[in-house]
CSV table of C-alpha atoms in Angstrom, one decimal:
chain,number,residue,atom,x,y,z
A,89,UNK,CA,61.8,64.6,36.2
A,90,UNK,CA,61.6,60.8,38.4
A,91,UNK,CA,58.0,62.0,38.9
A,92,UNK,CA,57.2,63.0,34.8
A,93,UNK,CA,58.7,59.2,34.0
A,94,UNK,CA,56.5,57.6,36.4
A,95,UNK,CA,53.4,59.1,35.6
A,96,UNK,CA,53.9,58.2,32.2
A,97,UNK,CA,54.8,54.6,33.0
A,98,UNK,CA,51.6,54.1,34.4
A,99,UNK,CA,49.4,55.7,31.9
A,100,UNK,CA,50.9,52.9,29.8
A,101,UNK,CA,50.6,50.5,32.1
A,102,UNK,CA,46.9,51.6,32.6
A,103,UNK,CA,46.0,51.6,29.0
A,104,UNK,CA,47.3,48.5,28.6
A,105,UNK,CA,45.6,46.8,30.9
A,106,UNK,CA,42.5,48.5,30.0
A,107,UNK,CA,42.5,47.4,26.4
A,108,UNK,CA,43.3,43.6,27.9
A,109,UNK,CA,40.4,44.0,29.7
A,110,UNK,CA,37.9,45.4,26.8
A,111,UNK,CA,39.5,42.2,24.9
A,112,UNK,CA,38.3,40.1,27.4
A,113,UNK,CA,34.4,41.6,26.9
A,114,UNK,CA,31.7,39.6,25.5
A,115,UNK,CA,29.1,41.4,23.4
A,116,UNK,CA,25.4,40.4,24.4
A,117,UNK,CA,23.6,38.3,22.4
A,118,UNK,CA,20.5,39.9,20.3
A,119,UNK,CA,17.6,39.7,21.4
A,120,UNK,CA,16.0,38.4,17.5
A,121,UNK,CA,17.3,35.1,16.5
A,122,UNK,CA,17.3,34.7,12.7
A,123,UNK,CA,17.0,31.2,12.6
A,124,UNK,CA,14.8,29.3,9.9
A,125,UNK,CA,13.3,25.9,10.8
A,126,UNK,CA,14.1,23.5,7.9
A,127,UNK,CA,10.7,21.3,6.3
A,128,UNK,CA,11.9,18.0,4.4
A,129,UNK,CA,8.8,17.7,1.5
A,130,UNK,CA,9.1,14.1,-0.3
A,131,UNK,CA,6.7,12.1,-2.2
A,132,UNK,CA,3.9,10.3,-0.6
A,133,UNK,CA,3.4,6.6,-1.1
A,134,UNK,CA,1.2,6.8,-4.4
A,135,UNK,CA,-2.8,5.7,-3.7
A,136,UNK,CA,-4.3,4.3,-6.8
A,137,UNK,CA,-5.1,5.9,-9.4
A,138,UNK,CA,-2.8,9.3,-7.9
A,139,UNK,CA,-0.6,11.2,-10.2
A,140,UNK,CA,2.4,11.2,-8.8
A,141,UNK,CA,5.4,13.6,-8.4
A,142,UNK,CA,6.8,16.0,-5.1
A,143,UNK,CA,3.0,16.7,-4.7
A,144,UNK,CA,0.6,14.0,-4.8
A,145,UNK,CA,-2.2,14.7,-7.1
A,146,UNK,CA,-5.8,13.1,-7.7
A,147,UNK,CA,-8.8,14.9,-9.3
A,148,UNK,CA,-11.6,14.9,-11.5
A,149,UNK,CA,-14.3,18.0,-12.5
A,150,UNK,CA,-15.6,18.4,-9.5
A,151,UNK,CA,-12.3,18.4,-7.0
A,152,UNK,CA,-8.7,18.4,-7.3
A,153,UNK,CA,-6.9,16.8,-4.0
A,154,UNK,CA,-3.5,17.9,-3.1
A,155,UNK,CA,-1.2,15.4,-0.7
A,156,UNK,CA,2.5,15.7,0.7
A,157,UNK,CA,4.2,14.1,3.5
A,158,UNK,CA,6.4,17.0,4.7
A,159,UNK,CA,7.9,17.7,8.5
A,160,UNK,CA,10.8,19.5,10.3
A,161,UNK,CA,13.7,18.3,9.9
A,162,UNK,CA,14.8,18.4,13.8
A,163,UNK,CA,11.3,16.0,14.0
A,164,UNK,CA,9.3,18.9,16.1
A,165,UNK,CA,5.5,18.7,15.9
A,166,UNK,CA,4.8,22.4,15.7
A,167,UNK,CA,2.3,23.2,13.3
A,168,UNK,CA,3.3,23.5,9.3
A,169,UNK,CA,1.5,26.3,7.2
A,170,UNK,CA,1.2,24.9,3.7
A,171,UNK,CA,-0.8,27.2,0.8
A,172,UNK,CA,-1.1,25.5,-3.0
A,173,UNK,CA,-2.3,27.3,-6.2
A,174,UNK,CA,-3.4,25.5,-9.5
A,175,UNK,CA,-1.7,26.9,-12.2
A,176,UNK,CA,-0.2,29.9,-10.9
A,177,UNK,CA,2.5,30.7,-14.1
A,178,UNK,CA,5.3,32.6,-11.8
A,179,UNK,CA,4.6,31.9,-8.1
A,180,UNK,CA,7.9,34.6,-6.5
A,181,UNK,CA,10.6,36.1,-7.7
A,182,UNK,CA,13.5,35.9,-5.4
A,183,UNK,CA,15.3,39.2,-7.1
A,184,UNK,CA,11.7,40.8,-6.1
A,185,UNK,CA,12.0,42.5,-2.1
A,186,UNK,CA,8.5,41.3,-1.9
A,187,UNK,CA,9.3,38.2,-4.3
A,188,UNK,CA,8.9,35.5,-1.6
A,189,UNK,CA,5.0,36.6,-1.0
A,190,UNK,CA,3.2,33.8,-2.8
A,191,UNK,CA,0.0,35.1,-2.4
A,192,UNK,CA,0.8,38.2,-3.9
A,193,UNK,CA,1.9,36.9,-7.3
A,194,UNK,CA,-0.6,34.5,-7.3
A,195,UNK,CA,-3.3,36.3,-6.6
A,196,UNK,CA,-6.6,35.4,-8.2
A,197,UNK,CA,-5.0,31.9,-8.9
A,198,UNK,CA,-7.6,29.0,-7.7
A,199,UNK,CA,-5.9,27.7,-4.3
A,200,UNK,CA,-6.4,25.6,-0.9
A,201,UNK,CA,-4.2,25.6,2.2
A,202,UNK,CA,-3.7,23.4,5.5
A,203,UNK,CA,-2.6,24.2,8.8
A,204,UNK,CA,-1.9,21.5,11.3
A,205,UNK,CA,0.7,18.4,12.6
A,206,UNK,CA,3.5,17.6,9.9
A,207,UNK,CA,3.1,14.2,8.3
A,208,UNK,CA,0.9,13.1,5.1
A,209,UNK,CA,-1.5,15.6,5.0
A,210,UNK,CA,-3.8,17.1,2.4
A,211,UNK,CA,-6.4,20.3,0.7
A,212,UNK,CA,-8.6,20.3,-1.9
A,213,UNK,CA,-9.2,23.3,-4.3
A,214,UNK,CA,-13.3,22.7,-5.2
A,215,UNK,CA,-14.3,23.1,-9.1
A,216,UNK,CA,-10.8,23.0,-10.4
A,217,UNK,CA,-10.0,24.9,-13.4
A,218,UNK,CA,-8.1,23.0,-15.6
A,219,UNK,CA,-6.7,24.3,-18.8
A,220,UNK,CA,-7.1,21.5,-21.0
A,221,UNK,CA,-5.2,23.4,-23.8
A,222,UNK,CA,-2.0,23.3,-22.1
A,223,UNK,CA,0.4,21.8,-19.3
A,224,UNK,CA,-0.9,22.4,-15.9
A,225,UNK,CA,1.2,23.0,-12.5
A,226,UNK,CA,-0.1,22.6,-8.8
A,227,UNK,CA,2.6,25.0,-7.1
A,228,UNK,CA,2.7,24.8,-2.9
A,229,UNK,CA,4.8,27.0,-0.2
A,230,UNK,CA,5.6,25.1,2.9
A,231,UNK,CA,6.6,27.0,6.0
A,232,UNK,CA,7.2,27.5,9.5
A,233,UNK,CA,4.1,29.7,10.5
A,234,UNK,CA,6.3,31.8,13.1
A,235,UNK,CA,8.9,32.2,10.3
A,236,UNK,CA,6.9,32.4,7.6
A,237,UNK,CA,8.3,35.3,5.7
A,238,UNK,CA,11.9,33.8,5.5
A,239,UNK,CA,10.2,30.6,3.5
A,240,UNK,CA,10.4,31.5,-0.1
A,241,UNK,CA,10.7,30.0,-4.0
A,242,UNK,CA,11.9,27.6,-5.0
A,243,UNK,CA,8.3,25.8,-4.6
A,244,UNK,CA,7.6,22.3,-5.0
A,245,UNK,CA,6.0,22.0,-8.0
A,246,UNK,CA,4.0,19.0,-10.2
A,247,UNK,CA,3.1,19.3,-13.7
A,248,UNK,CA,0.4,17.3,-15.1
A,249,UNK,CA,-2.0,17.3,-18.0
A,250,UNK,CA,-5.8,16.8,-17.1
A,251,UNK,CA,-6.2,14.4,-20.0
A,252,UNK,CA,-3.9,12.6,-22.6
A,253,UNK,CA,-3.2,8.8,-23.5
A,254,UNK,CA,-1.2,6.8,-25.4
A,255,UNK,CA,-2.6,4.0,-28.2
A,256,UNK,CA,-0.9,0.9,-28.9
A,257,UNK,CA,-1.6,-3.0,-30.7
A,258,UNK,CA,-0.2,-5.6,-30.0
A,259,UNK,CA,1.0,-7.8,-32.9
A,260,UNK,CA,-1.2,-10.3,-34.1
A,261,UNK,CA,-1.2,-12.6,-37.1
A,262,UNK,CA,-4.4,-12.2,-39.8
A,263,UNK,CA,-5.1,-15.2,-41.8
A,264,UNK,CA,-8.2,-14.6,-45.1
A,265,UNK,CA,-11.7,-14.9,-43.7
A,266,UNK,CA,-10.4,-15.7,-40.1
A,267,UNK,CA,-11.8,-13.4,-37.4
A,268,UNK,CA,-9.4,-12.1,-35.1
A,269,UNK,CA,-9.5,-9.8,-32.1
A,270,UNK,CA,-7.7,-7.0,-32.4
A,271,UNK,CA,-5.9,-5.9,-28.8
A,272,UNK,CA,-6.2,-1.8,-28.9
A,273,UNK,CA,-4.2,-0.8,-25.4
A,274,UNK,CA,-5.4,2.3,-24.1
A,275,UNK,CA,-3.2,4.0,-21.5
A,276,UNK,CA,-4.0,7.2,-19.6
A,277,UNK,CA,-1.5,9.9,-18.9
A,278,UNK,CA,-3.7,12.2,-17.7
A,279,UNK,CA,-5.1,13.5,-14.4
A,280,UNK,CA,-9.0,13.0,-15.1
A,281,UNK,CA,-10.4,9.2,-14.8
A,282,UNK,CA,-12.1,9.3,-18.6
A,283,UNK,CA,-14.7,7.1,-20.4
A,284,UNK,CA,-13.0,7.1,-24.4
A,285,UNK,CA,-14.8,7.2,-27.9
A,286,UNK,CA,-13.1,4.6,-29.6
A,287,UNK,CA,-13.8,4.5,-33.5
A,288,UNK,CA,-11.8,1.7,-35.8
A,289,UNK,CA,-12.2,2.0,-39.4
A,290,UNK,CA,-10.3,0.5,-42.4
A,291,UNK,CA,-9.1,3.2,-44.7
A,292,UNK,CA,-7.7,1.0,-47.7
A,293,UNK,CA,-9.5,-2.0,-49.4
A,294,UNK,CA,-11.9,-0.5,-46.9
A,295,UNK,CA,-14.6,-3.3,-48.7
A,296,UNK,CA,-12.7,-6.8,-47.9
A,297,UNK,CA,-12.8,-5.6,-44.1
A,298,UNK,CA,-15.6,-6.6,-41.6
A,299,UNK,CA,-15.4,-4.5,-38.1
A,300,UNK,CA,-17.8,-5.7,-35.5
A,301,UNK,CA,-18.9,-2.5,-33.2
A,302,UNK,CA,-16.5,0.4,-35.6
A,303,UNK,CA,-17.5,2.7,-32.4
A,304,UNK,CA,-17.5,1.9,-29.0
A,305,UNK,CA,-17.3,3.5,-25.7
A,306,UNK,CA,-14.4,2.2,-23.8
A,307,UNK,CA,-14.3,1.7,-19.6
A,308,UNK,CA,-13.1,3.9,-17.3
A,309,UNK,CA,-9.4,4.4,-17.6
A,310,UNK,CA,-7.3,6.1,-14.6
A,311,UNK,CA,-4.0,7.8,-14.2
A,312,UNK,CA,-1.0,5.0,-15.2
A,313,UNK,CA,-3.6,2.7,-16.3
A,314,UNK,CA,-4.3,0.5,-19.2
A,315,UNK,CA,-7.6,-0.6,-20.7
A,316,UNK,CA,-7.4,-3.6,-23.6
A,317,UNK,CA,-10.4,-3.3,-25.9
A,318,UNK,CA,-11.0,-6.2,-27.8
A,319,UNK,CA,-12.6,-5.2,-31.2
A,320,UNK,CA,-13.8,-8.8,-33.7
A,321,UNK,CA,-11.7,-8.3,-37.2
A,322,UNK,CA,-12.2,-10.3,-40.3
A,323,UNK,CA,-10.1,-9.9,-43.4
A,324,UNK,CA,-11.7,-11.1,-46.5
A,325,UNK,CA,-9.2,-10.8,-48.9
A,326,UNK,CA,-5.2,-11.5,-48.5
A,327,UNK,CA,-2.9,-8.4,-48.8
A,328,UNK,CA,-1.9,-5.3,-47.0
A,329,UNK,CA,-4.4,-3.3,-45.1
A,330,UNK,CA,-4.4,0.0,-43.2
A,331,UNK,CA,-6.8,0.4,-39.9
A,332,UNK,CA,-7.0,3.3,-38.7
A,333,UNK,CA,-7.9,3.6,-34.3
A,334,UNK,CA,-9.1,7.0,-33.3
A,335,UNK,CA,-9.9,8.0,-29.1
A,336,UNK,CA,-11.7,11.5,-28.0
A,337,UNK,CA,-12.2,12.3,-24.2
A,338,UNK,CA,-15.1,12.1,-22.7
A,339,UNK,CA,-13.9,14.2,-19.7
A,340,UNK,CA,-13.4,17.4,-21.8
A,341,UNK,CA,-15.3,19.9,-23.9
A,342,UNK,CA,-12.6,21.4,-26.2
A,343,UNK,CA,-13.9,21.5,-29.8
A,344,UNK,CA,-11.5,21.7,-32.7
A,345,UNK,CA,-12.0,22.2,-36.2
A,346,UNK,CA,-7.9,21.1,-37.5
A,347,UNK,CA,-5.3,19.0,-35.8
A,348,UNK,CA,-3.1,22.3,-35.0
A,349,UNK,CA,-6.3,22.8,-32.5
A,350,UNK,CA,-5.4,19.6,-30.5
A,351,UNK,CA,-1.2,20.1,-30.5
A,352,UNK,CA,-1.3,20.4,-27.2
A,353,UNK,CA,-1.9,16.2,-26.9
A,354,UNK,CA,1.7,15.8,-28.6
A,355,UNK,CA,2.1,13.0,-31.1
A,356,UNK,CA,-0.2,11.6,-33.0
A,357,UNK,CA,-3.4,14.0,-31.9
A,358,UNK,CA,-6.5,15.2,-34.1
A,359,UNK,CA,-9.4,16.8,-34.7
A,360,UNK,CA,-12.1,13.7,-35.0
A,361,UNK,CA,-15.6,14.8,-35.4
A,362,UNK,CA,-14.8,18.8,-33.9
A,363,UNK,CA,-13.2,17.0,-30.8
A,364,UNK,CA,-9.4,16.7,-30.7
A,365,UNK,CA,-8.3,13.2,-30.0
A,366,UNK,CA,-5.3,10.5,-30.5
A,367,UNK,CA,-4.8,8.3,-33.4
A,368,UNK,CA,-2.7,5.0,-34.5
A,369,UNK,CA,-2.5,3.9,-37.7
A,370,UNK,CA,-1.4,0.2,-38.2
A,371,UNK,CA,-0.3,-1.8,-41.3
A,372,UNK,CA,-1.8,-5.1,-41.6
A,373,UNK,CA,-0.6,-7.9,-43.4
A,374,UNK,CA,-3.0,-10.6,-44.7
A,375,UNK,CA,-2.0,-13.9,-45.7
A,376,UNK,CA,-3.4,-16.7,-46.9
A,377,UNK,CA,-4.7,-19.7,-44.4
A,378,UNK,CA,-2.4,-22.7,-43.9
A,379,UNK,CA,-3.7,-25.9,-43.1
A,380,UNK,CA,-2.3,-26.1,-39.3
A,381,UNK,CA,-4.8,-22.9,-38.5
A,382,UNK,CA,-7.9,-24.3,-39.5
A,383,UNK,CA,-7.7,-26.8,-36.2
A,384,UNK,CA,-9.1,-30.4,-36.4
A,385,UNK,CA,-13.4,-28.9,-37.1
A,386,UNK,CA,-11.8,-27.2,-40.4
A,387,UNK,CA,-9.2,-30.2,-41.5
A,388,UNK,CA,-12.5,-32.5,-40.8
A,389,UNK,CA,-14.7,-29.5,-42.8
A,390,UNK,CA,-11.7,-29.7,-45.5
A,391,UNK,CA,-12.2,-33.7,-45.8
A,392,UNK,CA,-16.0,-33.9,-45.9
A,393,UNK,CA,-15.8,-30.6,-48.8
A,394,UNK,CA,-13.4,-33.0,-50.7
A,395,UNK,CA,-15.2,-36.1,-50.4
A,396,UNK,CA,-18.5,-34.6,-51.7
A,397,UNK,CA,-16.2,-32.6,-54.5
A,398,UNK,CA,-15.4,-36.1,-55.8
A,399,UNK,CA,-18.6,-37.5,-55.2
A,400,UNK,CA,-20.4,-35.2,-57.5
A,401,UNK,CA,-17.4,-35.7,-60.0
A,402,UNK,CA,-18.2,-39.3,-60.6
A,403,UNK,CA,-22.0,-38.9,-60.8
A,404,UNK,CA,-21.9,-36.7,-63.3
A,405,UNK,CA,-19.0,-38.9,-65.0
A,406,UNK,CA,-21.5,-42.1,-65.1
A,407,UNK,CA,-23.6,-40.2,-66.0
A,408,UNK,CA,-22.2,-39.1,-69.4
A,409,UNK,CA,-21.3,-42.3,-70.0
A,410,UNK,CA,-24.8,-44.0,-69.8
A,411,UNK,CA,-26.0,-41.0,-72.5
């Protein structure tokens, strides 16, 4: 019985010390590390003339150049993989198992890609194809090329349009018979550095208005910039007026035959001569000329007017009088 009792004290004892010792047991470690090396994308200090956003952006017909300044977040100088596609609509879907593959849902989209040292870097994507009907998106994956499958969407993304401007004018004041230059700002929103048909006519009391050069083609006008054309007005007649400014590219093709065609330029578009466009519309108001604009040469050409006025007033009294 003394015997029974000890054996089964130390069984006990052994499995106790036996699941002490299992506690004590480290588990290997793998031998895959899941580990994804962080890329920190921000915008490059614009050039001129580059649109800007996440992705840098400056093109034309013949090129589109794509720029970032993007590196690892721990500073390593490993290679980054970078691939961009112009106007891929839905670049991965994360619900997807194979939603992360870029290139496979944006296949047969227009695209360039880099391989190299982080830092400001670049591609180009030769013979662009815009859609100049629409908004426009450069889309670009960034990734670790050893890791590249855990990289996935969101991707940095800019949208642009290849052309669109705005049209202002400043305020002037419009005396009768004065010529005046009227300051037409021209300001390009768009991607494409474009040449602009500028036409300016008067569409009331069309008559009593006197446009020197109606149509005109206007410099070269790049992305963020303004151009001030300088068009010669003359008002014959006082009262209001209504001058109408219209601008086509030069950059694009697309023909129209009604407004609805040329929505896509927002507010204040058209369809001018089959080619869609911006317009402004402006009220002038013409008054009549006070005696502090004419300057000393008219107050002197007001005098001399007068004097030979009453000159010719007394001849032709005496005159009378000696009949």
């Amino acid at each position: 019985m003394i015997k029974t009792t000890i054996v089964i004290v130390i069984f006990f004892i052994l499995l106790i010390s036996a699941t002490q010792v299992n506690s004590q047991i480290e588990l290997p470690q793998a031998n895959i590390t899941f580990f994804i090396q962080s890329i920190i994308i921000d915008g490059a200090i614009p050039e001129e003339g580059e649109l800007v956003g996440i992705l840098k952006l400056k093109g034309d017909l013949s090129n589109l150049r794509i720029r970032w300044n993007a590196w690892y977040w721990t500073n390593e100088t490993k290679n980054i993989g970078v691939i961009c596609y112009l106007n891929c609509p839905n670049p991965g879907n994360p619900e997807d198992p194979d939603g992360w593959n870029i290139t496979k849902y944006c296949a047969g989209y227009q695209n360039c890609s880099y391989l190299g040292a982080p830092g400001n870097n670049s591609c180009n994507i030769p013979n662009p194809q815009y859609n100049f009907i629409a908004s426009n998106n450069v889309t670009c994956k960034f990734y670790d090329p050893a890791y590249e499958e855990f990289y996935g969407p969101p991707y940095p993304t800019t949208v642009f349009a290849p052309t669109n401007y705005t049209i202002t004018v400043s305020p002037i004041t419009v005396s009768v018979g004065k010529t005046v230059a009227l300051p037409i700002k021209i300001k390009s929103t768009g991607l494409i550095p474009d040449n602009l048909n500028v036409s300016i006519v008067s569409i009331i009391n069309s008559q009593y208005v006197l446009i020197e050069g109606t149509n005109f083609l206007s410099d070269r006008v790049y992305w963020n910039k303004t151009i001030i054309l300088y068009p010669k007005v003359t008002f014959l007649q006082t009262g209001n007026f209504k001058v109408q400014i219209n601008a086509t590219s030069t950059a694009t093709l697309v023909r129209c035959t009604d407004s609805v065609n040329c929505s896509y330029l927002g507010d204040n578009n058209l369809c001018w001569n089959g080619r869609c466009g911006k317009t402004l519309i402006i009220d002038v108001s013409v008054g009549s000329v006070s005696l502090p604009e004419f300057g000393i040469v008219g107050f002197v050409q007001i005098i001399l007017i007068a004097t030979l006025l009453f000159i010719e007033k007394v001849f032709i009294s005496n005159k009378r009088k000696k009949i």
